[in-house]
Coordinates of C-alpha atoms in Angstrom, one line a residue:
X1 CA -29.2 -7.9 14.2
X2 CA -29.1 -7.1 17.7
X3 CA -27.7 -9.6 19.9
X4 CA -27.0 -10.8 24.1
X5 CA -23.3 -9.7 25.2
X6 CA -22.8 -13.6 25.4
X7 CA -24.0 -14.5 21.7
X8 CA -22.3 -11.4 20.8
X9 CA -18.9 -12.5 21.9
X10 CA -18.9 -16.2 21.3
X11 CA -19.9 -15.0 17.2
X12 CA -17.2 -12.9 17.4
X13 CA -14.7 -15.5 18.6
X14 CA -16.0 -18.0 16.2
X15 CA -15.6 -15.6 13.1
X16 CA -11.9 -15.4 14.2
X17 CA -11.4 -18.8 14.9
X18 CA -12.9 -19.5 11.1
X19 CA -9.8 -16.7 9.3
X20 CA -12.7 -14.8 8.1
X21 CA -12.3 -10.8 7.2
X22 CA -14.3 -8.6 10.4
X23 CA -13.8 -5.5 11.7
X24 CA -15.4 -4.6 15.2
X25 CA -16.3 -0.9 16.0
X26 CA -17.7 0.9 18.3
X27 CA -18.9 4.9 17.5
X28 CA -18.2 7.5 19.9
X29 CA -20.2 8.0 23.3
X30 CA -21.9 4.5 22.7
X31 CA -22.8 1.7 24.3
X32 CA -23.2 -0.2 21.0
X33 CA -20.6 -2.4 19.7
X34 CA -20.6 -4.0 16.1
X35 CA -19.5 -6.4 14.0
X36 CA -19.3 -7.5 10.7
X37 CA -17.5 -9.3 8.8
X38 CA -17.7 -11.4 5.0
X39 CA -18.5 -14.9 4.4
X40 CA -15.0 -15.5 2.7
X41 CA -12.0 -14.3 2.5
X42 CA -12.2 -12.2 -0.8
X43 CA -10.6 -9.0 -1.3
X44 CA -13.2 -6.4 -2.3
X45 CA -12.0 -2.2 -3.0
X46 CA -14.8 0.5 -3.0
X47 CA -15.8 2.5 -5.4
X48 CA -18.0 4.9 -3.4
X49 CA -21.4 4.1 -5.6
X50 CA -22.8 0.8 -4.2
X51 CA -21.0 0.1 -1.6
X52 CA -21.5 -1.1 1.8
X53 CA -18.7 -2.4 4.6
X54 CA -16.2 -1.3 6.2
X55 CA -13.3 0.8 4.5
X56 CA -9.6 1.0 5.3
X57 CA -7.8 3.3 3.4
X58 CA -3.7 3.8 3.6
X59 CA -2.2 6.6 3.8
X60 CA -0.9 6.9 0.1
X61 CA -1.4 4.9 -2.6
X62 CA -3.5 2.0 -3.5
X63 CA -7.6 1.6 -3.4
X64 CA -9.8 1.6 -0.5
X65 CA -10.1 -1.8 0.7
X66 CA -13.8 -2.6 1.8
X67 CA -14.7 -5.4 4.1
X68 CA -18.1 -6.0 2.8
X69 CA -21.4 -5.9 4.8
X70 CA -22.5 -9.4 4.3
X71 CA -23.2 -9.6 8.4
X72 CA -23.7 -7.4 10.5
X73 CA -24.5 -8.0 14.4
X74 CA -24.9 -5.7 17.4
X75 CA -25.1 -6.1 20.7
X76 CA -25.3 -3.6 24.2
X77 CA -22.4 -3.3 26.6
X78 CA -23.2 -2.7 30.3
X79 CA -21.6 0.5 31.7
X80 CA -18.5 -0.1 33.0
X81 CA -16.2 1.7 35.6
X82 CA -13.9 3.7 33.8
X83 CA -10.2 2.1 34.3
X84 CA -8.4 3.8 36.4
X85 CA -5.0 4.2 34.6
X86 CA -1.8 5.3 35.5
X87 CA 0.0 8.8 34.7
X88 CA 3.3 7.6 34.2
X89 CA 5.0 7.4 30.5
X90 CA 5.3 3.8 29.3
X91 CA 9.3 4.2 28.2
X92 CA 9.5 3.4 24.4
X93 CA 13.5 3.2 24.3
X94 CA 12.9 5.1 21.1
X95 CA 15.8 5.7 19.0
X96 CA 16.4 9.1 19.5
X97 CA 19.3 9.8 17.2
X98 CA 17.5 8.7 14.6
X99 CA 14.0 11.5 15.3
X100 CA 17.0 13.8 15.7
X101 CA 18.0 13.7 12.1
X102 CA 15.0 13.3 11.0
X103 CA 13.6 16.6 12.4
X104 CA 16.4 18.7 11.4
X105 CA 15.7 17.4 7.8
X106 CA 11.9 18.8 8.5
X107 CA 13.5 22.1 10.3
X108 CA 15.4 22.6 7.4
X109 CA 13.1 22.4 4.8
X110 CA 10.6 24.7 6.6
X111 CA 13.5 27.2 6.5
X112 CA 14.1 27.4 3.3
X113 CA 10.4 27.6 2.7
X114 CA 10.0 24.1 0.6
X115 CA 7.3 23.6 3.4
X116 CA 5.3 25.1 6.0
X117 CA 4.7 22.2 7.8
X118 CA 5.2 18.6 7.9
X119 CA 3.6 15.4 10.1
X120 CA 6.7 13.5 11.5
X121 CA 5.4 9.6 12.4
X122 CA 7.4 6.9 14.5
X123 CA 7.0 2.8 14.5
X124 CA 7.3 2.1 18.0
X125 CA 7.5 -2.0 18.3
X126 CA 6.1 -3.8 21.2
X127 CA 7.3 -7.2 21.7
X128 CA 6.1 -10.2 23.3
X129 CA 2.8 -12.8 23.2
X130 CA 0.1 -11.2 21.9
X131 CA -3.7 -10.9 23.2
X132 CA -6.8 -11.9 21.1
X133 CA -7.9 -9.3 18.7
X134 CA -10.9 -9.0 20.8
X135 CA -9.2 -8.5 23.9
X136 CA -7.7 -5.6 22.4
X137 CA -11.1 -4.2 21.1
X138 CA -12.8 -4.5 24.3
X139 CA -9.6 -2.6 26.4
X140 CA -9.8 0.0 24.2
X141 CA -13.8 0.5 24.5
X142 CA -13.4 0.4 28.1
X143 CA -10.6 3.2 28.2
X144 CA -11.2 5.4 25.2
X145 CA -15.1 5.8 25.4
X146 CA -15.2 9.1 23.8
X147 CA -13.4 7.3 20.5
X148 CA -14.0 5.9 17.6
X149 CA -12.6 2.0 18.1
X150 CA -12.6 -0.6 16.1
X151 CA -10.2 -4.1 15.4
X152 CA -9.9 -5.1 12.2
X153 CA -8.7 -8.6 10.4
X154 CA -8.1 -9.8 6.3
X155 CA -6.5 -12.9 6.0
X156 CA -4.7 -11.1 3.2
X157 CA -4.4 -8.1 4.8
X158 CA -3.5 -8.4 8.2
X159 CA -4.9 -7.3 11.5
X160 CA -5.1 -3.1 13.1
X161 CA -6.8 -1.7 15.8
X162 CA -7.0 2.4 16.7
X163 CA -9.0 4.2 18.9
X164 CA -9.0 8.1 16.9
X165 CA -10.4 11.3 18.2
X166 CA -10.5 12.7 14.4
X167 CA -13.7 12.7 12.1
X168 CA -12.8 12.9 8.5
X169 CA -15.9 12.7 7.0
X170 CA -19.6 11.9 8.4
X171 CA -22.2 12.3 5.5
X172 CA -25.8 12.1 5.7
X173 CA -27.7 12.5 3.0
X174 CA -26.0 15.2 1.0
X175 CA -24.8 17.0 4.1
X176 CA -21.3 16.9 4.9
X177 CA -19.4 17.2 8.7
X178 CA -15.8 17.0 9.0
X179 CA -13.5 18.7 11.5
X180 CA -10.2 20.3 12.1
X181 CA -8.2 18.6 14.8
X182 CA -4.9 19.5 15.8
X183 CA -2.5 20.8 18.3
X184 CA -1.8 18.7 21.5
X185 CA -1.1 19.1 25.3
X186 CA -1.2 16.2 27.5
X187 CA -3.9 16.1 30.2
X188 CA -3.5 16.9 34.0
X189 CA -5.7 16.3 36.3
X190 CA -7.7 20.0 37.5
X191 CA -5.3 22.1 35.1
X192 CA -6.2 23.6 32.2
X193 CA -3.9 23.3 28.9
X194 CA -1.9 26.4 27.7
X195 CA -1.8 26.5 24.5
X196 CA 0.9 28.4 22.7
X197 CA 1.2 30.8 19.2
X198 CA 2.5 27.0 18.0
X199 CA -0.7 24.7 18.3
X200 CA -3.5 27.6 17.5
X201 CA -0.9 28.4 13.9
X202 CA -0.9 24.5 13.2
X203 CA -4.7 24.4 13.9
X204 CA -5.3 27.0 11.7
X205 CA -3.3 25.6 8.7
X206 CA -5.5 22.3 8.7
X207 CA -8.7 24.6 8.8
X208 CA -7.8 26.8 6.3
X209 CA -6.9 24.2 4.3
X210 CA -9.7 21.9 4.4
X211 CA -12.4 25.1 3.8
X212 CA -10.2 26.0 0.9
X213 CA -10.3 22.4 -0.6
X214 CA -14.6 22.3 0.1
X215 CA -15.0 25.8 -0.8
X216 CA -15.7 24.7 -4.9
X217 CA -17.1 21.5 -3.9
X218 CA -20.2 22.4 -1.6
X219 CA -22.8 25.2 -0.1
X220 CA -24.1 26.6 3.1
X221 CA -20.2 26.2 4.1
X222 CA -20.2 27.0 8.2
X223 CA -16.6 26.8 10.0
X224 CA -17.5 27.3 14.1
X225 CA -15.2 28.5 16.8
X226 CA -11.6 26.7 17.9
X227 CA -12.2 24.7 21.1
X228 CA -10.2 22.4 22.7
X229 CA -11.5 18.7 23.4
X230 CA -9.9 15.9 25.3
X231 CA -9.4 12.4 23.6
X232 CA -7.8 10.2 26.4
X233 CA -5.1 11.7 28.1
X234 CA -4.7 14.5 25.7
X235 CA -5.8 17.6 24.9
X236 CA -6.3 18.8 21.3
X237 CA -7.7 22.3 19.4
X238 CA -10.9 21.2 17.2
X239 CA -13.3 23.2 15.0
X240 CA -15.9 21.3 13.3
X241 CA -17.3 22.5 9.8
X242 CA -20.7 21.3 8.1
X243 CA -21.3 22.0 4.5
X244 CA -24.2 20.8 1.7
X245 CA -22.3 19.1 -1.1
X246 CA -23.1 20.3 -4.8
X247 CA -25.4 17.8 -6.7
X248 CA -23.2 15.7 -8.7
X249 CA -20.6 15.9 -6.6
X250 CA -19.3 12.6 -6.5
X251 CA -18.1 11.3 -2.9
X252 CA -14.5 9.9 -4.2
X253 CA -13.2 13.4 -5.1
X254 CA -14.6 15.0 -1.9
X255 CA -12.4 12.1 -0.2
X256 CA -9.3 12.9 -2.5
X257 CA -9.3 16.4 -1.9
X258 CA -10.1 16.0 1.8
X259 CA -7.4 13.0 2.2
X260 CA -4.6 13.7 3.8
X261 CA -5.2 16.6 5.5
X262 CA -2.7 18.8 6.8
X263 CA -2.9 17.5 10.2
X264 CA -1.1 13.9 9.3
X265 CA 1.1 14.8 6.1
X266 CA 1.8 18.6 6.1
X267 CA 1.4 21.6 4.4
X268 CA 1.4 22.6 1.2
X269 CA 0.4 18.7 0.9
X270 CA 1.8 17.2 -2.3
X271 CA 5.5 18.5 -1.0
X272 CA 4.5 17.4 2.6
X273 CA 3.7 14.2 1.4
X274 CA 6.7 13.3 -0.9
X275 CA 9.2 14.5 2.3
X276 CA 7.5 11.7 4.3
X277 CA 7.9 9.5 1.6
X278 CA 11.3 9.7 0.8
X279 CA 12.6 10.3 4.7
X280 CA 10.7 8.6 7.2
X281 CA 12.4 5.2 6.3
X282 CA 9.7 3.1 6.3
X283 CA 5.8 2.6 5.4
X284 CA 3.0 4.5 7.0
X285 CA 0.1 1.8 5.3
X286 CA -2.8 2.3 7.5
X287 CA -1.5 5.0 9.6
X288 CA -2.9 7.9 9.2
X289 CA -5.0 7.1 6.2
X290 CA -8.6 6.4 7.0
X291 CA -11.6 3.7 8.0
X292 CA -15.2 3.7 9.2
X293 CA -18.6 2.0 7.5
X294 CA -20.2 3.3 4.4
X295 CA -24.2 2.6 3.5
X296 CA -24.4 3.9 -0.4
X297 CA -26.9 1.3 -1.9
X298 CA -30.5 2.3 0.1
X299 CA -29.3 5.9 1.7
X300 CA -26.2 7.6 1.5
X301 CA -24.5 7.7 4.6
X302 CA -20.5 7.6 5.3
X303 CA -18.9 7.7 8.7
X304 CA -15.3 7.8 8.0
X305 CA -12.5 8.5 10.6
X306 CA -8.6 9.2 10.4
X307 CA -6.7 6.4 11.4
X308 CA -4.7 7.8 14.1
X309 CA -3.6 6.2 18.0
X310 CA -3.8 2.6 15.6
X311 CA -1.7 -0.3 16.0
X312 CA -0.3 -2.8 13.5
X313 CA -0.4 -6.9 14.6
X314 CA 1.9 -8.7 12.7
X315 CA 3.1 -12.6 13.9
X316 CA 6.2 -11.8 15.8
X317 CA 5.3 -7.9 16.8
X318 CA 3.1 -5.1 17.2
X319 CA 3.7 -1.5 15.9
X320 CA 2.5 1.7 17.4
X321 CA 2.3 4.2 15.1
X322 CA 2.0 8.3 16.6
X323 CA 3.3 11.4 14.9
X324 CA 3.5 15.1 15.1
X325 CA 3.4 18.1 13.4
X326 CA 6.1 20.3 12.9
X327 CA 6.5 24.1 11.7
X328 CA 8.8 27.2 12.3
X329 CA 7.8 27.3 16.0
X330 CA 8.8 23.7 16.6
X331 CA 11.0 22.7 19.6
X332 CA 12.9 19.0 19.2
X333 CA 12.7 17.7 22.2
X334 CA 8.6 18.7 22.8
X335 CA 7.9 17.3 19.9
X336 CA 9.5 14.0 20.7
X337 CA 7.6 14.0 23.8
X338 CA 4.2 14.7 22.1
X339 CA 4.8 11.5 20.0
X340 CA 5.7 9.7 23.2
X341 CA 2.8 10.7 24.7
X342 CA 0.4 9.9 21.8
X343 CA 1.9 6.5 22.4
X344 CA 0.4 5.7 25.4
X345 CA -3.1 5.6 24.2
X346 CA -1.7 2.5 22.7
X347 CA 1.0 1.2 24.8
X348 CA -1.5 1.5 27.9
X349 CA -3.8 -1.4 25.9
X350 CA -1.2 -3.2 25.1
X351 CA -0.1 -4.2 28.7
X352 CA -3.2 -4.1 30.4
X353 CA -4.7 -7.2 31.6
X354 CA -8.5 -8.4 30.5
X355 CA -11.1 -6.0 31.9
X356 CA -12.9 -7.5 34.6
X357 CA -16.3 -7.2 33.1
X358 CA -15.5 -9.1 29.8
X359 CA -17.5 -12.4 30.5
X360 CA -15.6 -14.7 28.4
X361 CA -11.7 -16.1 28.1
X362 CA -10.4 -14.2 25.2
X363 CA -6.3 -14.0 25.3
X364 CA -3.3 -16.1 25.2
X365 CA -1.4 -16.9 27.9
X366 CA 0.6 -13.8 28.5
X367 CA 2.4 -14.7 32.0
X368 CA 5.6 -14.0 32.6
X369 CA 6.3 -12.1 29.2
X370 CA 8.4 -8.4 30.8
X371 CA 6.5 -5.8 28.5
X372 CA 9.5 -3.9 26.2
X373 CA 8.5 -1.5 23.4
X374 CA 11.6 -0.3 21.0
X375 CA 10.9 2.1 18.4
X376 CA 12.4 0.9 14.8
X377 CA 13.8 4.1 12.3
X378 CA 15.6 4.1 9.4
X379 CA 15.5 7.5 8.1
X380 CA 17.5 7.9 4.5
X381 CA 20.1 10.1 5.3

């Protein structure tokens, strides 16, 4: 149901007030913002048959949790002027000793060929009073346009908002899209990013990877050219595959085979995947699994995304989650400044004040609270 910016907002501030589940989004290069959200506050999983909602999916473990489409409202923001933000690093205070260890763990085992890559993450905590939920949604629309956004909130659950660059699977029908996105350079203004014999080999490993696993699941398989595209201040190497699945296929293994890609866990992927597990030192949940809306009772339709640049809101704190991907070629220190510039995305929304166009009060009184973000690690060692 299509909705005024005004009756838009006020619905989505009542829903809130009420504890009930929603999840805003917004799709990438829209206008369009939507919400939905249940009548109560039950907690429904998927099973990719009859569904319809809005899935979140951790990173290991568990069943997709699925919001479920019982309302669903639209509504048409205005164009706004772009933000103009700031090129300066927010300063994390991240414990470096601690990525240290933790990287020559990764070094190590890529040197004695247990892996060939691996996805390193940090929790990066920011600390003070928090905005509304929609605050937060709205920021990130305004600044990360190009994204896909969206704010999500379970009583029983908690609350996460992202704004991610990375499709992991958009299905129409019975044809399939999905994409290859890795490698990063941070953006300057009229330069071009160089990109190094690092970032095209770990491009290529999530490629290769991903044909390989739809190779025995699909047709008409088509893999185009390496490009680079910018997703906020960062550059990143993408190539986009399209594929017709097999009839009979059914869309659960397609996700299991597809989820987690190289690109956020590591290659070969069960060994990637059981390093993080027993060395990063605490849990990934959300981060880096993924979310997005699925339509399987009248058409089949999926728009699913990695949950990367996403943020955790708990009571007393907020975490940013950002990782990178390490191989042979890795150097320490530009990997720790990858992560902490993967952070900003985040960090940026976190401190910025209500955009100017939003027409209604939607934050806490956040006056005179310093902004301070401290990463937390506790790598087994």
């Amino acid at each position: 149901m299509n909705q005024s910016k005004e009756e838009f907002l006020e619905k989505a501030k009542e829903v809130a007030l009420k504890g009930l589940p929603f999840a805003l989004f917004s799709y990438p290069n829209s206008t369009d913002i939507h919400l939905i959200y249940q009548n109560d506050d039950t907690l429904h999983t998927a099973d990719f048959t009859e569904s319809q909602g809005f899935i979140m999916y951790p990173f290991h473990g568990g069943a997709p949790l699925l919001l479920k489409g019982e309302n669903l409202l639209t509504t048409s923001l205005p164009s706004a002027e772009k933000p103009v933000l700031s090129t300066a690093l927010i300063p994390t205070q991240g414990d470096r000793t601690s990525y240290h260890i933790l990287f020559q763990k990764a070094l190590k085992a890529i040197e004695e060929h247990s892996l060939e890559k691996v996805v390193l993450s940090r929790r990066i905590a920011y600390q003070g009073k928090q905005k509304s939920l929609l605050t937060y949604f709205l920021d990130l629309k305004a600044l990360y346009p190009t994204a896909f956004c969206y704010a999500f909130s379970h009583p029983k659950v908690g609350q996460w908002l992202a704004a991610t660059p990375e499709t992991l699977l958009k299905l129409t029908g019975d044809t399939l899209r999905t994409m290859s996105l890795a490698g990063t350079k941070p953006f300057i203004e009229g330069e071009s990013p160089l990109w190094t014999e690092k970032e095209y080999r770990e491009q290529k490993i999530v490629t290769d990877t991903i044909t390989q696993v739809l190779q025995p699941l699909t047709t008409d398989l088509s893999i185009g050219k390496a490009h680079e595209v910018r997703a906020g201040r960062l550059w990143h190497l993408c190539t986009e595959i399209s594929a017709k699945i097999t009839p009979n296929i059914p869309i659960q293994e397609i996700l299991q085979r597809l989820h987690p890609t190289p690109a956020v866990c590591g290659f070969p992927t069960d060994k990637a995947r059981h390093f993080l597990l027993e060395n990063e030192g605490y849990p990934r949940e959300f981060y880096a699994g993924y979310c997005g809306l699925i339509h399987l009772e009248e058409s089949r339709s999926i728009d699913l995304f990695v949950n990367l640049r996403c943020a955790q809101l708990t009571q007393k704190e907020i975490f940013v989650y950002v990782g990178g991907g390490i191989n042979s070629s890795s150097q320490e220190e530009s990997e720790w400044q990858e992560t902490e510039n993967k952070a900003q995305t985040m960090l940026r929304v976190l401190q910025r004040s209500i955009p100017p166009w939003v027409a209604v009060q939607t934050e806490r009184q956040t006056q005179g609270v310093p902004f301070q973000a401290v990463a937390h690690w506790s790598p087994n060692s």
